[in-house]
Every structure is written in structure tokens, then in C-alpha cells.
Amino acid sequence: MNTLKYLQSNEFLLDVDLWRIFANLEELNKISRSFLKMFFETVKKHVSKTDSPMDFSPVLRTFFQGDLCQTHQIYCLNYTSAIVYLEKLRQREDFGIYLKWCEQNEQCKRLHLPELLVAPLHRLTRYPLLLNNIWKRSTDETEKSFIQSLKEKVEKSIRDLEGKVKWLDNFQKFRQLQEVIIWPQVWDRDKRFFVPECLKQNLRESSSENILSSANRLLHHEGRLMLVESTRLLDVYLFLFEDFLLITKIKRNKKKYGGSDTSLIPVCPSLTPELQSFIREGGFCTVLDQPIPLDRLILKNVEPVQVSVFSLRNAFLIQHENRYQQCIAVFLLQAQTETAKKAWMLQIETAISNYITQHETKKSTAFCFPVESSEI
């Protein structure tokens, strides 16, 4: 961080955002060093005066009831986006030279920057162990009770942080999916529907992209399959969300991001490696048909003998029914292997079961107050 500051003071790497990489590292470092200094001063006093008790309460009260955990939380919440930003910067030659020079320093102990940036996350999780060890060796009941309350406070802080990190990670993932998934207008998707130009603008106002705007929605499974059409096999990518299944066509377009070098696109690390690679290549996914709600999705296995004449293997059928139990769409899908097929079918069956159970639970508790969660 100091090296980057020095370079920027000499007008190098001026466009690199220091905060996006290191966040509040200076503040965290200052507080951690103060904690450590006071901690060892207490030990030193005890060693020099053997009759003095080893009282850590003032030190622990100062830091664990103060800003130590909060400062850690700010840093940890920035960590995921820092890694994404760093991955983008590493493609640049000038930043790569700076990074390589820093990492060759013996103080790095052959660790790379991402491995160094994660250290404060690990340190936060060790604080309850530290407090527990002090609690075990404490003989005063009042002191033990105080240390126990601090330990519980830190553990709650970590649980809350985990909830916030999950929420933030999911938010970043869905923001990336919003950029990658293209929703064609109904008249482009199906030529049967004719809409005059003068009326198209009215229909465009209700955008389907808002479906993925909720960061509370979860993505359970995703992956590439083949869709069997009458004359060909179509490369498709499926997204199984907690409440619907989305089937998209895979397309590659280098001009998707305004003609810029797509290898520099920041990619959310929680997406599958296949999709990450696909995004970097300039690919995107066009929605093939409307989302299939899980309570209206019928999943059917296809035995090899049923489609042997078409030389299809590892196939299964997805049927979309409307609210009147009429079949409005059918998709015959083929997986690479029998194992992949079984995995997809299990994921879909589990998602349907969970959705129906959750939906029924919501109905039965419609008149109850919701339980407040410690997570976001």
C-alpha cells in the first residue's frame, strides 16, 4: 500500500483506487497495534512486579467494546469487491510490474497480495479463541463473567458479518447476471406476436430485467446443457433460482461491452469458473423463453430406449404448465454425462420441493409477525 502511495505521488498508476484494494487498512492497522501494545504492557507489568495481578479487563473493555470489531467489519465487507477489482487490474502491464516487485519483497514471505488481503478476516475469527483462553485461566468470577459477555459479543459480530458478506456477495453476483442476461422483447422472441412501432415503447417500460434486481433471490444451480430442436442441438445455459428456472441461449459478442477489451471486465468470483470464462470472452445469455415458475415445472426422465432412434443420451424433459394445467412449453435437454443429468434432475427436484414447502409455510404464517434475523 505504501509503495502504491509512493508511485501515485510520482504520478504513476494514478487511476488505481487505493481504497478499493486496501479499504480502511490503515485504521485497522492502527487499532490492532494499539491493542497489541496495551496487551503486552499488561503482561510486562505483571512480569516486572510479580505481586501485581494479571488484569486484562481494561484492555479488553477498551477494544472489544470499542471500534475493533466494527473496523474489522468495514474491512471484511470490502474484501470480495477488492479481489474482483484486483483481478481486473492484474491484466494491466504497469500494475503487474508493480505487483511483482512488491511480492518479491522478503516481508511478503512468498505470499501474493490476495493471500495477504485475507489475513484480517482470519484474525477476526481468532479473537473468540483468544478471549476463551483468557476466560479459562481467569480465577475471578466477576472477571470471568465479563470476559464471557465480550466473547459472546464478538461471536455475534462475526455471525452478523457472515450474514452481511453473504448478502453482499449475492448482490454482486446478481448485478453481474443482470449485465450478462439479455431479455429480448416478446415480438423478437416469437414472430407470432405483432406490435406496431408506435406501441412498442409502452411495452418496453415494464422491463423483465427487474426480475434479477432482488438481492434476496438465491441462485441454486447453473450450467451448460444442450437443447434438442427439430434439426439441431442448441447450446444453452440454465439458471436455477429458488423460485424459477431460466433457459438462455449462449451468444458471443465482443462488442457487448462497448468494444472494449473484454478480458478486463471485473467478474464476480462466486460465479462458476465456466461462466466467468464465458463473460471474459465477451459472451452473454439471451433468454430463450419466459421464466418457468417452480410450482409450474414438470420434470420427466427420458429413458435411452425412448430416444435411441435420435441418438440422444443423458436426456430429460422440462414441461411448463400454466395455472390451468395446460402445457405451454416443452424443453428436451441433454447433459454431457449421465452423472451431470442426475445432478441437474436432483437440483431441480430439490428446488421444487423447497419452494412448495416454503410457499405453504408462508401461507400458514400469513397473519404472524416475522422473526427478526441477526443477518441482513
Short mmCIF file of C-alpha atoms in Angstrom, two decimals:
data_model
loop_
_atom_site.label_atom_id
_atom_site.label_comp_id
_atom_site.label_asym_id
_atom_site.label_seq_id
_atom_site.Cartn_x
_atom_site.Cartn_y
_atom_site.Cartn_z
CA MET A 1 0.00 0.00 0.00
CA ASN A 2 2.84 2.41 0.86
CA THR A 3 4.59 1.54 -2.42
CA LEU A 4 1.42 2.36 -4.37
CA LYS A 5 1.10 5.65 -2.48
CA TYR A 6 4.71 6.48 -3.38
CA LEU A 7 4.13 5.65 -7.07
CA GLN A 8 0.99 7.79 -7.17
CA SER A 9 2.86 10.71 -5.56
CA ASN A 10 5.24 10.42 -8.53
CA GLU A 11 2.29 10.35 -10.98
CA PHE A 12 2.28 6.62 -11.71
CA LEU A 13 -0.86 4.42 -11.51
CA LEU A 14 -2.96 7.50 -10.70
CA ASP A 15 -6.17 5.81 -11.89
CA VAL A 16 -5.81 2.95 -9.37
CA ASP A 17 -8.26 3.39 -6.48
CA LEU A 18 -6.34 2.78 -3.24
CA TRP A 19 -9.49 2.34 -1.14
CA ARG A 20 -10.98 -0.30 -3.45
CA ILE A 21 -7.94 -2.52 -2.81
CA PHE A 22 -6.97 -1.79 0.80
CA ALA A 23 -10.16 -0.23 2.25
CA ASN A 24 -9.61 1.02 5.83
CA LEU A 25 -6.40 -0.99 6.31
CA GLU A 26 -4.53 1.96 7.88
CA GLU A 27 -7.24 2.43 10.52
CA LEU A 28 -7.38 -1.32 11.18
CA ASN A 29 -3.60 -1.47 11.50
CA LYS A 30 -3.56 1.45 13.94
CA ILE A 31 -6.24 -0.04 16.20
CA SER A 32 -4.71 -3.54 16.09
CA ARG A 33 -1.25 -2.20 17.01
CA SER A 34 -2.71 -0.18 19.90
CA PHE A 35 -4.49 -3.30 21.16
CA LEU A 36 -1.31 -5.35 20.92
CA LYS A 37 0.79 -2.66 22.61
CA MET A 38 -1.58 -2.33 25.60
CA PHE A 39 -1.92 -6.10 25.83
CA PHE A 40 1.84 -6.65 26.15
CA GLU A 41 2.25 -3.70 28.51
CA THR A 42 -0.12 -5.50 30.89
CA VAL A 43 1.99 -8.65 30.61
CA LYS A 44 5.20 -6.65 31.13
CA LYS A 45 3.87 -5.03 34.32
CA HIS A 46 2.92 -8.44 35.68
CA VAL A 47 6.38 -9.86 34.91
CA SER A 48 8.24 -6.92 36.44
CA LYS A 49 6.01 -6.89 39.54
CA THR A 50 5.20 -10.50 40.37
CA ASP A 51 2.78 -9.45 43.13
CA SER A 52 0.57 -7.50 40.69
CA PRO A 53 -2.44 -9.39 39.26
CA MET A 54 -2.71 -10.10 35.54
CA ASP A 55 -5.75 -7.92 34.82
CA PHE A 56 -6.65 -7.77 31.12
CA SER A 57 -10.13 -6.33 31.71
CA PRO A 58 -9.25 -2.67 30.95
CA VAL A 59 -7.52 -3.68 27.68
CA LEU A 60 -10.37 -5.93 26.57
CA ARG A 61 -13.01 -3.38 27.57
CA THR A 62 -11.24 -0.59 25.64
CA PHE A 63 -11.00 -2.51 22.37
CA PHE A 64 -13.77 -5.11 22.23
CA GLN A 65 -16.41 -2.66 23.42
CA GLY A 66 -14.92 -0.04 21.11
CA ASP A 67 -14.08 0.01 17.42
CA LEU A 68 -12.02 -3.15 16.94
CA CYS A 69 -14.80 -5.41 15.62
CA GLN A 70 -16.53 -2.60 13.74
CA THR A 71 -13.29 -1.67 11.95
CA HIS A 72 -12.79 -5.31 11.03
CA GLN A 73 -16.33 -5.48 9.65
CA ILE A 74 -15.75 -2.49 7.35
CA TYR A 75 -12.57 -4.10 6.02
CA CYS A 76 -14.13 -7.56 5.59
CA LEU A 77 -17.16 -6.22 3.73
CA ASN A 78 -14.84 -4.66 1.16
CA TYR A 79 -12.75 -7.81 0.69
CA THR A 80 -14.78 -9.52 -2.07
CA SER A 81 -15.02 -6.40 -4.24
CA ALA A 82 -11.29 -5.77 -3.62
CA ILE A 83 -10.44 -9.20 -5.07
CA VAL A 84 -12.66 -8.54 -8.12
CA TYR A 85 -11.05 -5.13 -8.66
CA LEU A 86 -7.57 -6.62 -8.19
CA GLU A 87 -8.27 -9.32 -10.76
CA LYS A 88 -9.16 -6.62 -13.27
CA LEU A 89 -6.03 -4.58 -12.53
CA ARG A 90 -3.70 -7.58 -12.79
CA GLN A 91 -4.33 -7.71 -16.55
CA ARG A 92 -2.51 -4.39 -16.93
CA GLU A 93 1.22 -4.47 -17.64
CA ASP A 94 2.11 -1.45 -15.44
CA PHE A 95 0.13 -2.73 -12.45
CA GLY A 96 1.55 -6.23 -12.98
CA ILE A 97 5.13 -4.87 -12.74
CA TYR A 98 4.28 -3.02 -9.50
CA LEU A 99 2.61 -6.12 -8.05
CA LYS A 100 5.50 -8.44 -8.97
CA TRP A 101 8.07 -6.04 -7.47
CA CYS A 102 6.15 -5.84 -4.17
CA GLU A 103 5.56 -9.58 -3.90
CA GLN A 104 9.28 -10.29 -4.34
CA ASN A 105 9.97 -8.49 -1.05
CA GLU A 106 11.03 -10.92 1.68
CA GLN A 107 8.41 -9.45 4.06
CA CYS A 108 5.71 -10.99 1.83
CA LYS A 109 7.11 -14.48 2.61
CA ARG A 110 6.32 -15.58 -0.97
CA LEU A 111 2.63 -14.75 -0.49
CA HIS A 112 0.65 -12.94 -3.18
CA LEU A 113 -1.48 -9.86 -2.50
CA PRO A 114 -4.86 -11.72 -2.35
CA GLU A 115 -3.38 -14.04 0.31
CA LEU A 116 -2.19 -11.03 2.31
CA LEU A 117 -5.51 -9.19 2.00
CA VAL A 118 -7.44 -12.09 3.53
CA ALA A 119 -5.34 -12.08 6.75
CA PRO A 120 -7.58 -9.63 8.71
CA LEU A 121 -10.60 -11.89 8.02
CA HIS A 122 -8.78 -14.83 9.62
CA ARG A 123 -7.63 -12.67 12.54
CA LEU A 124 -11.18 -11.62 13.41
CA THR A 125 -12.25 -15.27 13.74
CA ARG A 126 -9.37 -15.90 16.18
CA TYR A 127 -10.50 -13.27 18.70
CA PRO A 128 -13.12 -15.57 20.33
CA LEU A 129 -10.35 -18.19 20.83
CA LEU A 130 -8.16 -15.58 22.49
CA LEU A 131 -10.98 -14.49 24.80
CA ASN A 132 -11.86 -18.10 25.58
CA ASN A 133 -8.27 -18.88 26.62
CA ILE A 134 -8.23 -15.84 28.92
CA TRP A 135 -11.60 -16.90 30.36
CA LYS A 136 -10.27 -20.41 31.13
CA ARG A 137 -7.30 -19.03 33.07
CA SER A 138 -9.27 -16.39 34.94
CA THR A 139 -9.99 -17.11 38.62
CA ASP A 140 -12.19 -14.12 39.47
CA GLU A 141 -15.90 -14.83 38.85
CA THR A 142 -16.72 -11.21 38.01
CA GLU A 143 -13.89 -11.11 35.51
CA LYS A 144 -14.96 -14.46 34.00
CA SER A 145 -18.50 -13.18 33.54
CA PHE A 146 -17.22 -10.01 31.88
CA ILE A 147 -14.91 -11.91 29.51
CA GLN A 148 -17.73 -14.33 28.63
CA SER A 149 -20.01 -11.42 27.69
CA LEU A 150 -17.25 -9.97 25.48
CA LYS A 151 -16.73 -13.35 23.79
CA GLU A 152 -20.46 -13.61 23.03
CA LYS A 153 -20.44 -10.05 21.67
CA VAL A 154 -17.53 -10.83 19.30
CA GLU A 155 -19.14 -14.11 18.17
CA LYS A 156 -22.39 -12.25 17.40
CA SER A 157 -20.39 -9.66 15.47
CA ILE A 158 -18.82 -12.45 13.38
CA ARG A 159 -22.23 -14.07 12.73
CA ASP A 160 -23.65 -10.72 11.65
CA LEU A 161 -20.65 -10.17 9.41
CA GLU A 162 -21.12 -13.57 7.76
CA GLY A 163 -24.73 -12.63 7.00
CA LYS A 164 -23.67 -9.28 5.54
CA VAL A 165 -20.89 -10.87 3.46
CA LYS A 166 -23.32 -13.46 2.05
CA TRP A 167 -25.83 -10.73 1.22
CA LEU A 168 -23.16 -8.54 -0.40
CA ASP A 169 -21.71 -11.47 -2.37
CA ASN A 170 -25.18 -12.39 -3.62
CA PHE A 171 -25.85 -8.74 -4.53
CA GLN A 172 -22.64 -8.56 -6.61
CA LYS A 173 -23.44 -11.88 -8.29
CA PHE A 174 -26.92 -10.74 -9.34
CA ARG A 175 -25.61 -7.39 -10.53
CA GLN A 176 -23.23 -9.31 -12.82
CA LEU A 177 -26.07 -11.57 -14.02
CA GLN A 178 -28.15 -8.50 -14.87
CA GLU A 179 -25.37 -7.39 -17.21
CA VAL A 180 -24.89 -10.81 -18.81
CA ILE A 181 -28.50 -11.96 -19.23
CA ILE A 182 -30.35 -10.28 -22.13
CA TRP A 183 -34.15 -10.23 -22.18
CA PRO A 184 -35.47 -9.93 -25.75
CA GLN A 185 -38.83 -8.28 -26.32
CA VAL A 186 -41.79 -10.60 -26.83
CA TRP A 187 -42.07 -9.72 -30.55
CA ASP A 188 -38.40 -10.60 -31.05
CA ARG A 189 -38.74 -13.84 -29.14
CA ASP A 190 -41.80 -15.05 -31.04
CA LYS A 191 -42.71 -13.83 -34.53
CA ARG A 192 -46.39 -14.64 -33.96
CA PHE A 193 -46.75 -11.51 -31.86
CA PHE A 194 -47.09 -8.33 -33.89
CA VAL A 195 -46.80 -4.96 -32.18
CA PRO A 196 -46.77 -1.69 -34.16
CA GLU A 197 -43.76 0.55 -33.60
CA CYS A 198 -45.92 3.24 -32.00
CA LEU A 199 -46.94 0.82 -29.21
CA LYS A 200 -43.59 -0.86 -28.55
CA GLN A 201 -42.34 1.87 -26.23
CA ASN A 202 -45.30 1.31 -23.89
CA LEU A 203 -44.39 -2.36 -23.55
CA ARG A 204 -40.68 -1.69 -23.07
CA GLU A 205 -41.36 0.31 -19.90
CA SER A 206 -42.12 -2.88 -17.96
CA SER A 207 -38.65 -4.41 -18.20
CA SER A 208 -38.11 -8.08 -17.41
CA GLU A 209 -34.60 -7.30 -16.15
CA ASN A 210 -36.08 -6.23 -12.82
CA ILE A 211 -36.67 -9.90 -12.06
CA LEU A 212 -32.98 -10.21 -11.14
CA SER A 213 -32.80 -6.93 -9.23
CA SER A 214 -33.67 -8.52 -5.88
CA ALA A 215 -30.51 -9.41 -3.95
CA ASN A 216 -32.64 -11.64 -1.69
CA ARG A 217 -33.20 -14.15 -4.51
CA LEU A 218 -30.83 -17.13 -4.49
CA LEU A 219 -29.19 -18.94 -7.39
CA HIS A 220 -29.07 -22.66 -6.54
CA HIS A 221 -27.53 -24.19 -9.67
CA GLU A 222 -26.29 -23.19 -13.11
CA GLY A 223 -24.59 -24.78 -16.06
CA ARG A 224 -24.40 -25.57 -19.75
CA LEU A 225 -26.69 -28.10 -21.45
CA MET A 226 -27.84 -28.92 -24.98
CA LEU A 227 -31.41 -28.13 -26.06
CA VAL A 228 -32.76 -30.59 -28.62
CA GLU A 229 -34.52 -28.86 -31.51
CA SER A 230 -36.07 -30.49 -34.59
CA THR A 231 -32.99 -30.08 -36.78
CA ARG A 232 -30.13 -29.30 -34.41
CA LEU A 233 -28.72 -29.20 -30.88
CA LEU A 234 -28.64 -25.71 -29.35
CA ASP A 235 -26.03 -24.68 -26.77
CA VAL A 236 -27.97 -23.34 -23.75
CA TYR A 237 -27.13 -22.14 -20.24
CA LEU A 238 -29.60 -22.79 -17.41
CA PHE A 239 -30.02 -20.77 -14.22
CA LEU A 240 -31.95 -22.49 -11.44
CA PHE A 241 -33.13 -19.84 -8.96
CA GLU A 242 -35.03 -20.52 -5.75
CA ASP A 243 -38.37 -19.75 -7.41
CA PHE A 244 -37.94 -20.23 -11.17
CA LEU A 245 -35.83 -21.80 -13.92
CA LEU A 246 -34.38 -19.67 -16.69
CA ILE A 247 -33.23 -21.15 -20.02
CA THR A 248 -30.92 -18.95 -22.09
CA LYS A 249 -29.09 -19.20 -25.41
CA ILE A 250 -25.34 -18.72 -25.30
CA LYS A 251 -24.03 -15.99 -27.59
CA ARG A 252 -20.62 -14.44 -28.05
CA ASN A 253 -20.28 -10.78 -28.92
CA LYS A 254 -17.05 -8.81 -28.49
CA LYS A 255 -18.99 -5.56 -28.83
CA LYS A 256 -21.20 -6.32 -25.85
CA TYR A 257 -19.19 -4.00 -23.60
CA GLY A 258 -18.81 -1.10 -25.99
CA GLY A 259 -15.98 -2.63 -27.98
CA SER A 260 -13.59 -2.57 -25.00
CA ASP A 261 -11.20 -5.39 -24.17
CA THR A 262 -13.49 -7.93 -22.51
CA SER A 263 -10.59 -9.60 -20.70
CA LEU A 264 -10.53 -6.57 -18.37
CA ILE A 265 -14.17 -6.98 -17.29
CA PRO A 266 -14.36 -7.46 -13.49
CA VAL A 267 -16.03 -10.84 -12.87
CA CYS A 268 -17.73 -11.88 -9.64
CA PRO A 269 -15.64 -14.72 -8.12
CA SER A 270 -18.69 -16.57 -6.77
CA LEU A 271 -19.90 -17.38 -10.31
CA THR A 272 -18.86 -20.74 -11.75
CA PRO A 273 -15.43 -20.80 -13.48
CA GLU A 274 -17.21 -21.70 -16.74
CA LEU A 275 -19.43 -18.61 -16.61
CA GLN A 276 -16.52 -16.39 -15.51
CA SER A 277 -14.51 -17.55 -18.54
CA PHE A 278 -17.53 -17.08 -20.78
CA ILE A 279 -18.04 -13.47 -19.57
CA ARG A 280 -14.38 -12.62 -20.12
CA GLU A 281 -14.69 -13.90 -23.69
CA GLY A 282 -17.42 -11.32 -24.30
CA GLY A 283 -20.30 -13.79 -24.09
CA PHE A 284 -23.83 -13.17 -22.93
CA CYS A 285 -27.01 -15.16 -22.45
CA THR A 286 -30.25 -14.36 -24.28
CA VAL A 287 -33.42 -15.57 -22.57
CA LEU A 288 -34.96 -18.27 -24.73
CA ASP A 289 -38.42 -18.28 -23.21
CA GLN A 290 -40.24 -16.85 -20.23
CA PRO A 291 -39.04 -17.92 -16.74
CA ILE A 292 -40.59 -21.21 -15.58
CA PRO A 293 -42.00 -20.93 -12.03
CA LEU A 294 -41.01 -23.97 -9.97
CA ASP A 295 -44.59 -24.68 -8.92
CA ARG A 296 -45.50 -24.98 -12.63
CA LEU A 297 -42.50 -27.00 -13.73
CA ILE A 298 -42.90 -30.71 -14.51
CA LEU A 299 -39.66 -32.70 -14.65
CA LYS A 300 -39.58 -36.02 -16.52
CA ASN A 301 -36.79 -38.50 -17.02
CA VAL A 302 -36.16 -39.74 -20.57
CA GLU A 303 -35.00 -43.36 -20.85
CA PRO A 304 -32.36 -44.12 -23.53
CA VAL A 305 -34.70 -46.55 -25.28
CA GLN A 306 -37.25 -43.75 -25.82
CA VAL A 307 -34.88 -41.58 -27.86
CA SER A 308 -32.35 -44.11 -29.19
CA VAL A 309 -33.59 -43.50 -32.73
CA PHE A 310 -32.44 -39.85 -32.39
CA SER A 311 -29.04 -40.86 -30.92
CA LEU A 312 -29.76 -38.83 -27.79
CA ARG A 313 -28.16 -39.67 -24.46
CA ASN A 314 -28.48 -38.35 -20.91
CA ALA A 315 -31.73 -36.57 -21.77
CA PHE A 316 -34.54 -35.24 -19.58
CA LEU A 317 -37.71 -33.26 -20.23
CA ILE A 318 -38.91 -29.99 -18.71
CA GLN A 319 -42.57 -29.11 -19.12
CA HIS A 320 -44.00 -25.66 -18.38
CA GLU A 321 -47.67 -25.63 -17.33
CA ASN A 322 -49.86 -22.56 -16.89
CA ARG A 323 -52.23 -22.04 -13.95
CA TYR A 324 -54.86 -24.13 -15.75
CA GLN A 325 -52.53 -27.17 -16.00
CA GLN A 326 -52.12 -26.68 -19.74
CA CYS A 327 -48.71 -27.40 -21.23
CA ILE A 328 -47.42 -24.17 -22.83
CA ALA A 329 -43.78 -25.17 -23.46
CA VAL A 330 -41.60 -28.29 -23.55
CA PHE A 331 -37.80 -28.46 -23.48
CA LEU A 332 -35.86 -31.64 -24.23
CA LEU A 333 -32.41 -31.20 -22.69
CA GLN A 334 -29.27 -33.28 -22.98
CA ALA A 335 -26.40 -33.35 -20.47
CA GLN A 336 -22.77 -34.22 -21.16
CA THR A 337 -22.85 -37.28 -18.89
CA GLU A 338 -25.34 -39.41 -17.02
CA THR A 339 -23.90 -38.06 -13.74
CA ALA A 340 -24.47 -34.46 -14.86
CA LYS A 341 -28.02 -35.33 -15.86
CA LYS A 342 -28.77 -36.88 -12.45
CA ALA A 343 -27.23 -33.87 -10.70
CA TRP A 344 -29.45 -31.47 -12.66
CA MET A 345 -32.59 -33.51 -12.00
CA LEU A 346 -31.80 -33.73 -8.29
CA GLN A 347 -31.17 -29.99 -8.05
CA ILE A 348 -34.45 -29.17 -9.82
CA GLU A 349 -36.47 -31.67 -7.73
CA THR A 350 -34.97 -30.31 -4.50
CA ALA A 351 -35.62 -26.70 -5.53
CA ILE A 352 -39.26 -27.51 -6.39
CA SER A 353 -39.77 -29.29 -3.05
CA ASN A 354 -38.19 -26.42 -1.08
CA TYR A 355 -40.21 -23.80 -2.95
CA ILE A 356 -43.53 -25.57 -2.39
CA THR A 357 -42.73 -26.15 1.30
CA GLN A 358 -41.71 -22.54 1.79
CA HIS A 359 -44.77 -21.29 -0.05
CA GLU A 360 -47.08 -23.38 2.13
CA THR A 361 -45.29 -22.17 5.28
CA LYS A 362 -45.77 -18.55 4.22
CA LYS A 363 -49.47 -19.17 3.71
CA SER A 364 -49.87 -20.72 7.16
CA THR A 365 -47.96 -17.86 8.85
CA ALA A 366 -49.51 -15.04 6.84
CA PHE A 367 -51.02 -13.50 9.98
CA CYS A 368 -47.92 -13.91 12.16
CA PHE A 369 -45.23 -11.34 12.73
CA PRO A 370 -41.91 -12.20 11.05
CA VAL A 371 -38.99 -13.16 13.27
CA GLU A 372 -36.20 -10.57 13.16
CA SER A 373 -32.91 -12.00 11.90
CA SER A 374 -29.44 -11.02 13.06
CA GLU A 375 -28.39 -11.21 9.40
CA ILE A 376 -29.31 -8.63 6.75
#
